[in-house]
């Protein structure tokens, strides 16, 4: 299915480890350090320098317990140690994968420095997220680096601020304080949701490593049932590969006085999870597509959370109206390719096939649009005419369809 906003989330758990990392350190003469970030298809991407070498691209992820180098070839090139093997729980919350702990790694991210950090190095690139983000990604910045600090994310200026909790004063005026708990270095909020006309409380992970708006784990609450109007397909990609599930909408979601209506929601079946305590008994995830409608402050040591709503923060949530799921592929990730289609969708009825290379949309070459630009065109109003030039094998074709609501 089409990912107008591409999805990823990670669930990592250490087994038999006793890492002694201290995370980012703020020098005495500094009060606040800054980390610039860039948004790529709803992923927060930062530059990370390991052991004073070349910058690498990492996703900034409050939903991951640990910092991870996803491509072990860089670990070898940088001469990192492979101290011990551990088991890692994949994003399906069931599959176990292999990683190695590397100790005493020096990390520099913007103005923040972690001089002696333990990180994980994956034995293989289980994530393969490059084609979804649209650029090469080498790893993930996890919550182990920020667990002792105050984190502020300014989504308008694209800057992350880090500050010692002892020097932090709670914000005033338009900021809203939201109850939060910090468990295994990760922040959770309790939201009020209207699920098929029933009011329910949901425990949700604040996950900047998820590009979605809302994901709910079915089987974690008797109240979480699939809505009548749903789409079956992939709901994201994380450790271990593509995740299958459903996409629909939730009538209403609120925390405090902040609320959303008809929010696009992904549903993941977690009935195979042996122990729900391994995911802190959560009911789901809040991702960047929703979080970026605020500026956010998380005081990890004091367990405080503050939201500053942007103008029209609760405007409607758009979703793809074509039925295409697109990824970046090829050399240097410059080719937009059809990964899959929704059965019975406009694109499926027009004759698209998996593997088709998209060359232009409404006469605009995709090299000028990139993945985000193409996706934006496929969320236009119902009835909008779409003409796509594509390459299938060695043949150039033109297919046409009209956009319509799928959920």
XYZ file of C-alpha atoms in Angstrom:
407
model
C 0.000 0.000 0.000
C 1.018 3.599 -0.514
C 3.031 5.332 2.201
C 2.410 9.041 1.773
C 3.909 9.301 5.211
C 6.349 6.443 5.576
C 6.381 4.451 8.733
C 9.042 3.045 10.958
C 9.295 2.171 14.588
C 11.780 0.241 16.640
C 11.487 -1.877 19.753
C 14.844 -2.780 21.204
C 15.492 -4.707 24.373
C 18.823 -5.616 25.927
C 19.265 -9.135 27.248
C 22.080 -9.965 29.629
C 23.769 -6.561 29.377
C 24.939 -4.057 31.924
C 25.929 -1.072 29.822
C 27.557 1.752 31.802
C 26.978 4.693 29.448
C 26.236 8.191 30.648
C 24.813 9.716 27.483
C 25.332 13.268 26.313
C 27.418 15.446 28.635
C 26.834 19.193 28.957
C 29.949 21.148 29.893
C 29.813 23.358 32.982
C 30.150 26.589 31.032
C 27.257 25.676 28.771
C 23.604 25.678 29.742
C 22.015 24.447 26.519
C 23.396 22.612 23.497
C 21.757 22.464 20.090
C 21.357 19.681 17.548
C 20.003 20.656 14.110
C 17.885 18.090 12.312
C 16.300 17.640 8.905
C 12.907 16.057 8.258
C 12.922 13.390 5.546
C 9.506 11.809 4.979
C 8.591 12.439 8.616
C 11.870 11.079 9.996
C 14.087 13.326 12.125
C 17.608 12.901 10.707
C 20.738 14.180 12.478
C 24.449 14.126 11.636
C 26.466 11.880 13.950
C 30.273 11.861 14.136
C 31.723 8.658 15.617
C 35.272 8.748 17.011
C 35.944 12.065 15.234
C 35.447 10.510 11.806
C 33.093 11.463 8.953
C 29.443 12.425 9.676
C 26.852 9.671 9.396
C 23.064 9.994 9.146
C 21.054 8.745 12.129
C 17.332 8.884 12.956
C 16.592 10.640 16.264
C 14.345 8.184 18.082
C 12.818 8.669 21.552
C 11.123 5.283 21.118
C 14.395 3.333 21.030
C 16.077 2.476 24.318
C 19.559 2.284 22.820
C 21.736 3.954 20.207
C 22.363 1.712 17.217
C 24.735 1.539 14.269
C 22.616 -0.323 11.746
C 25.315 -0.981 9.120
C 28.160 -2.958 10.629
C 30.454 -2.151 7.689
C 30.877 1.292 9.253
C 31.742 -0.298 12.573
C 34.549 -2.202 10.877
C 35.756 0.884 8.983
C 35.785 2.942 12.190
C 37.622 0.226 14.106
C 34.886 -0.162 16.732
C 35.055 -3.017 19.211
C 32.595 -5.914 19.036
C 32.583 -6.737 22.730
C 29.722 -9.212 23.114
C 26.745 -10.499 21.190
C 23.224 -9.886 22.453
C 19.668 -10.565 21.333
C 17.525 -7.733 19.967
C 13.731 -7.797 19.742
C 12.529 -6.760 16.291
C 9.732 -4.365 15.416
C 7.294 -7.258 15.132
C 7.813 -7.549 18.932
C 8.507 -11.240 18.497
C 11.528 -11.967 16.295
C 14.971 -12.046 17.925
C 17.930 -10.644 15.977
C 21.672 -10.442 16.662
C 23.669 -7.360 17.611
C 26.988 -6.595 19.284
C 27.771 -4.121 22.047
C 30.590 -1.690 21.288
C 32.010 0.139 24.320
C 33.645 3.531 24.892
C 32.460 5.041 21.615
C 32.850 8.819 21.218
C 29.741 10.434 19.695
C 29.257 14.035 18.583
C 25.792 15.136 17.462
C 25.509 18.871 16.784
C 26.752 20.575 19.931
C 26.216 17.475 22.102
C 29.018 15.052 22.977
C 28.923 11.597 24.560
C 32.606 10.804 25.271
C 32.267 7.156 26.372
C 29.075 5.581 25.082
C 28.041 1.959 24.633
C 26.176 1.420 21.359
C 24.725 -1.547 19.513
C 26.058 -2.662 16.132
C 23.616 -4.808 14.188
C 25.079 -8.019 12.764
C 23.183 -7.288 9.547
C 21.222 -4.316 8.178
C 17.892 -5.613 9.442
C 16.220 -2.216 9.023
C 16.914 -1.370 5.365
C 15.222 1.958 5.927
C 17.115 3.968 3.307
C 14.548 3.327 0.587
C 11.749 4.631 2.840
C 13.572 7.717 4.103
C 14.989 8.561 0.688
C 18.594 8.999 1.853
C 21.219 6.670 3.281
C 20.723 6.078 7.009
C 23.433 4.478 9.130
C 21.799 4.275 12.545
C 19.552 5.505 15.339
C 20.078 7.906 18.234
C 18.283 6.323 21.177
C 16.998 7.482 24.539
C 20.104 6.239 26.383
C 21.839 9.425 25.212
C 19.196 11.836 26.567
C 17.758 10.023 29.597
C 19.458 12.343 32.134
C 18.590 15.620 30.415
C 15.766 17.914 29.361
C 14.902 17.476 25.705
C 13.211 20.216 23.682
C 12.215 19.653 20.062
C 11.428 22.759 18.028
C 9.742 21.340 14.946
C 9.395 24.770 13.327
C 13.079 25.675 13.517
C 14.267 22.055 13.179
C 16.468 22.241 16.269
C 16.809 19.874 19.229
C 17.863 21.512 22.513
C 19.424 19.619 25.417
C 19.709 21.056 28.921
C 20.544 19.863 32.436
C 17.383 19.300 34.450
C 18.841 21.228 37.418
C 18.965 24.468 35.397
C 15.623 24.010 33.636
C 12.582 26.120 34.532
C 9.126 24.972 33.403
C 7.774 26.969 30.441
C 4.860 29.353 30.856
C 2.124 30.988 28.811
C 0.869 28.757 25.990
C 2.675 25.565 26.914
C 0.483 22.688 28.155
C 1.779 20.271 30.802
C 0.807 16.676 30.044
C 1.182 13.807 32.571
C 4.018 11.483 31.526
C 5.907 8.482 32.850
C 9.443 7.474 31.872
C 9.956 3.722 31.620
C 13.150 2.126 30.294
C 14.240 5.629 29.237
C 11.106 6.077 27.109
C 8.212 8.564 27.609
C 4.571 7.428 27.832
C 1.352 9.460 27.969
C -2.188 8.412 28.796
C -4.666 9.510 26.143
C -8.455 9.466 26.027
C -9.730 7.872 22.831
C -13.130 7.332 21.284
C -13.009 3.871 19.755
C -16.199 2.932 17.908
C -18.270 5.218 20.175
C -16.636 3.939 23.369
C -14.351 6.092 25.529
C -11.099 4.390 26.483
C -7.784 5.167 28.151
C -4.682 4.318 26.129
C -1.045 4.198 27.174
C 0.975 5.553 24.259
C 4.708 5.774 23.608
C 6.051 9.139 22.403
C 8.141 7.897 19.503
C 10.016 10.351 17.260
C 11.367 7.352 15.346
C 7.893 6.560 14.004
C 6.766 8.647 11.043
C 3.105 7.721 11.536
C 0.454 9.664 13.487
C -0.963 6.918 15.698
C -0.469 3.174 15.961
C -2.570 0.937 18.203
C -1.625 -2.568 19.291
C -4.645 -4.804 18.961
C -5.004 -7.460 21.657
C -3.631 -5.108 24.341
C -7.117 -3.868 25.255
C -10.613 -5.205 24.763
C -11.567 -1.713 23.557
C -9.146 -1.732 20.597
C -11.080 -3.209 17.715
C -10.645 -2.621 14.021
C -12.940 0.111 12.610
C -15.432 -0.757 9.913
C -13.545 1.123 7.171
C -10.007 -0.248 7.014
C -7.241 -1.034 4.538
C -5.147 -4.178 4.866
C -1.450 -3.912 4.176
C 1.923 -2.950 5.605
C 1.837 -0.534 8.538
C 5.540 0.134 8.693
C 9.065 -1.143 8.574
C 11.509 -1.690 11.391
C 13.986 -4.248 12.691
C 13.335 -7.501 10.882
C 11.383 -6.163 7.906
C 7.916 -5.051 6.864
C 5.072 -5.102 9.413
C 1.637 -6.182 8.291
C -1.598 -4.820 9.719
C -4.444 -2.428 8.960
C -4.977 1.304 8.500
C -8.166 3.119 9.505
C -9.226 6.104 11.588
C -9.946 6.757 15.273
C -12.906 9.046 15.956
C -11.200 11.161 18.602
C -7.942 11.254 20.553
C -7.204 13.665 23.404
C -4.613 14.273 26.107
C -5.528 17.044 28.472
C -7.306 19.789 26.545
C -5.511 18.904 23.310
C -7.505 16.768 20.885
C -7.699 15.335 17.358
C -10.611 14.033 15.302
C -10.635 11.278 12.664
C -6.958 10.579 13.130
C -5.299 8.160 10.694
C -4.408 5.073 12.719
C -2.306 2.000 12.060
C -3.237 -1.276 13.755
C -0.633 -3.904 14.644
C -1.524 -7.327 16.028
C 0.742 -8.103 18.990
C -0.944 -11.325 20.078
C 2.352 -13.171 19.495
C 4.163 -11.099 22.115
C 5.012 -13.470 24.934
C 5.128 -10.796 27.638
C 3.455 -7.410 27.231
C 5.645 -6.095 30.038
C 8.491 -6.131 27.508
C 6.731 -3.204 25.799
C 5.733 -1.609 29.132
C 2.110 -2.699 28.663
C 1.572 0.053 26.170
C -1.425 0.238 23.841
C 0.316 2.009 20.998
C 2.540 4.784 19.666
C 2.360 8.509 18.910
C 4.613 9.310 15.949
C 6.156 12.293 14.222
C 3.199 12.984 11.913
C 1.296 13.979 15.054
C 4.133 15.153 17.319
C 5.421 17.640 14.730
C 2.217 19.662 15.233
C 3.743 20.815 18.535
C 6.985 21.937 20.079
C 7.817 19.438 22.805
C 9.767 19.453 26.067
C 10.535 16.261 28.012
C 12.238 16.600 31.400
C 13.429 13.010 31.790
C 14.761 13.145 35.389
C 11.655 14.915 36.751
C 9.215 13.072 34.460
C 7.594 16.214 33.070
C 6.160 16.750 29.581
C 5.090 20.004 27.925
C 3.432 20.615 24.537
C 3.232 23.930 22.690
C 0.521 23.568 20.014
C 1.223 25.022 16.600
C -1.463 27.025 14.840
C -4.217 24.687 13.616
C -2.413 21.773 15.300
C -5.519 19.573 15.078
C -6.310 20.111 11.415
C -7.403 17.059 9.438
C -5.135 14.132 8.629
C -4.687 13.428 4.920
C -4.095 9.983 3.533
C -3.136 8.610 0.140
C -5.943 8.423 -2.410
C -4.133 6.370 -5.073
C -3.396 2.972 -3.515
C 0.332 3.040 -4.313
C 3.123 2.297 -1.848
C 6.296 3.899 -3.151
C 9.930 3.573 -2.137
C 13.281 4.952 -3.284
C 15.538 2.460 -5.032
C 18.437 2.154 -7.416
C 21.864 3.745 -7.345
C 22.034 6.688 -4.931
C 18.319 6.150 -4.126
C 17.149 8.272 -7.047
C 14.468 5.968 -8.526
C 10.884 5.951 -7.227
C 9.476 2.434 -7.435
C 6.113 0.803 -6.705
C 6.526 -1.550 -3.739
C 2.892 -2.711 -3.519
C -0.708 -1.748 -4.275
C -4.025 -1.762 -2.454
C -6.421 -4.194 -4.050
C -9.336 -2.389 -5.715
C -7.668 1.035 -5.449
C -7.510 3.571 -8.319
C -3.874 2.629 -9.048
C -4.628 -1.103 -9.029
C -7.598 -0.590 -11.360
C -5.395 1.510 -13.691
C -2.994 -1.408 -14.117
C 0.040 -0.530 -11.970
C 2.312 -3.380 -10.960
C 4.921 -3.965 -8.290
C 8.331 -2.863 -9.558
C 7.049 -0.102 -11.876
C 9.471 2.854 -11.963
C 7.688 6.220 -11.687
C 9.151 8.730 -14.158
C 6.727 11.658 -13.921
C 3.448 12.709 -12.310
C 1.165 15.056 -14.266
C 4.071 15.824 -16.608
C 6.473 16.785 -13.796
C 9.584 14.539 -13.732
C 10.074 12.752 -10.427
C 13.657 14.034 -10.216
C 12.114 17.423 -9.406
C 9.457 16.030 -7.068
C 11.290 13.391 -4.984
C 9.323 10.888 -2.901
C 7.672 13.488 -0.678
C 6.547 15.535 -3.674
C 5.016 12.547 -5.442
C 3.244 11.468 -2.258
C 1.834 14.964 -1.784
C 0.308 14.901 -5.257
C -1.369 11.576 -4.464
C -3.172 13.066 -1.451
C -4.896 15.833 -3.435
C -8.668 16.267 -3.453
C -11.064 13.518 -4.454
C -11.579 13.419 -8.224
C -8.179 14.890 -9.063
C -6.910 13.425 -12.356
C -3.476 11.807 -12.162
C -1.300 10.911 -15.152
C 1.825 8.887 -14.425
C 4.597 7.987 -16.844
C 6.384 4.813 -15.797
C 8.972 2.302 -16.940
C 8.146 -1.393 -16.792
C 11.085 -3.473 -17.897
C 12.311 -1.629 -20.971
C 8.892 -0.244 -21.894
C 7.620 3.287 -21.219
C 3.918 3.504 -20.341
C 1.382 6.137 -19.300
C -1.412 5.261 -16.877
C -4.249 7.482 -15.679
C -6.674 7.408 -12.739
C -8.703 9.663 -10.440
C -8.039 9.998 -6.738
C -10.669 8.805 -4.264
C -10.903 8.220 -0.514
C -9.658 4.825 0.639
C -10.345 5.274 4.370
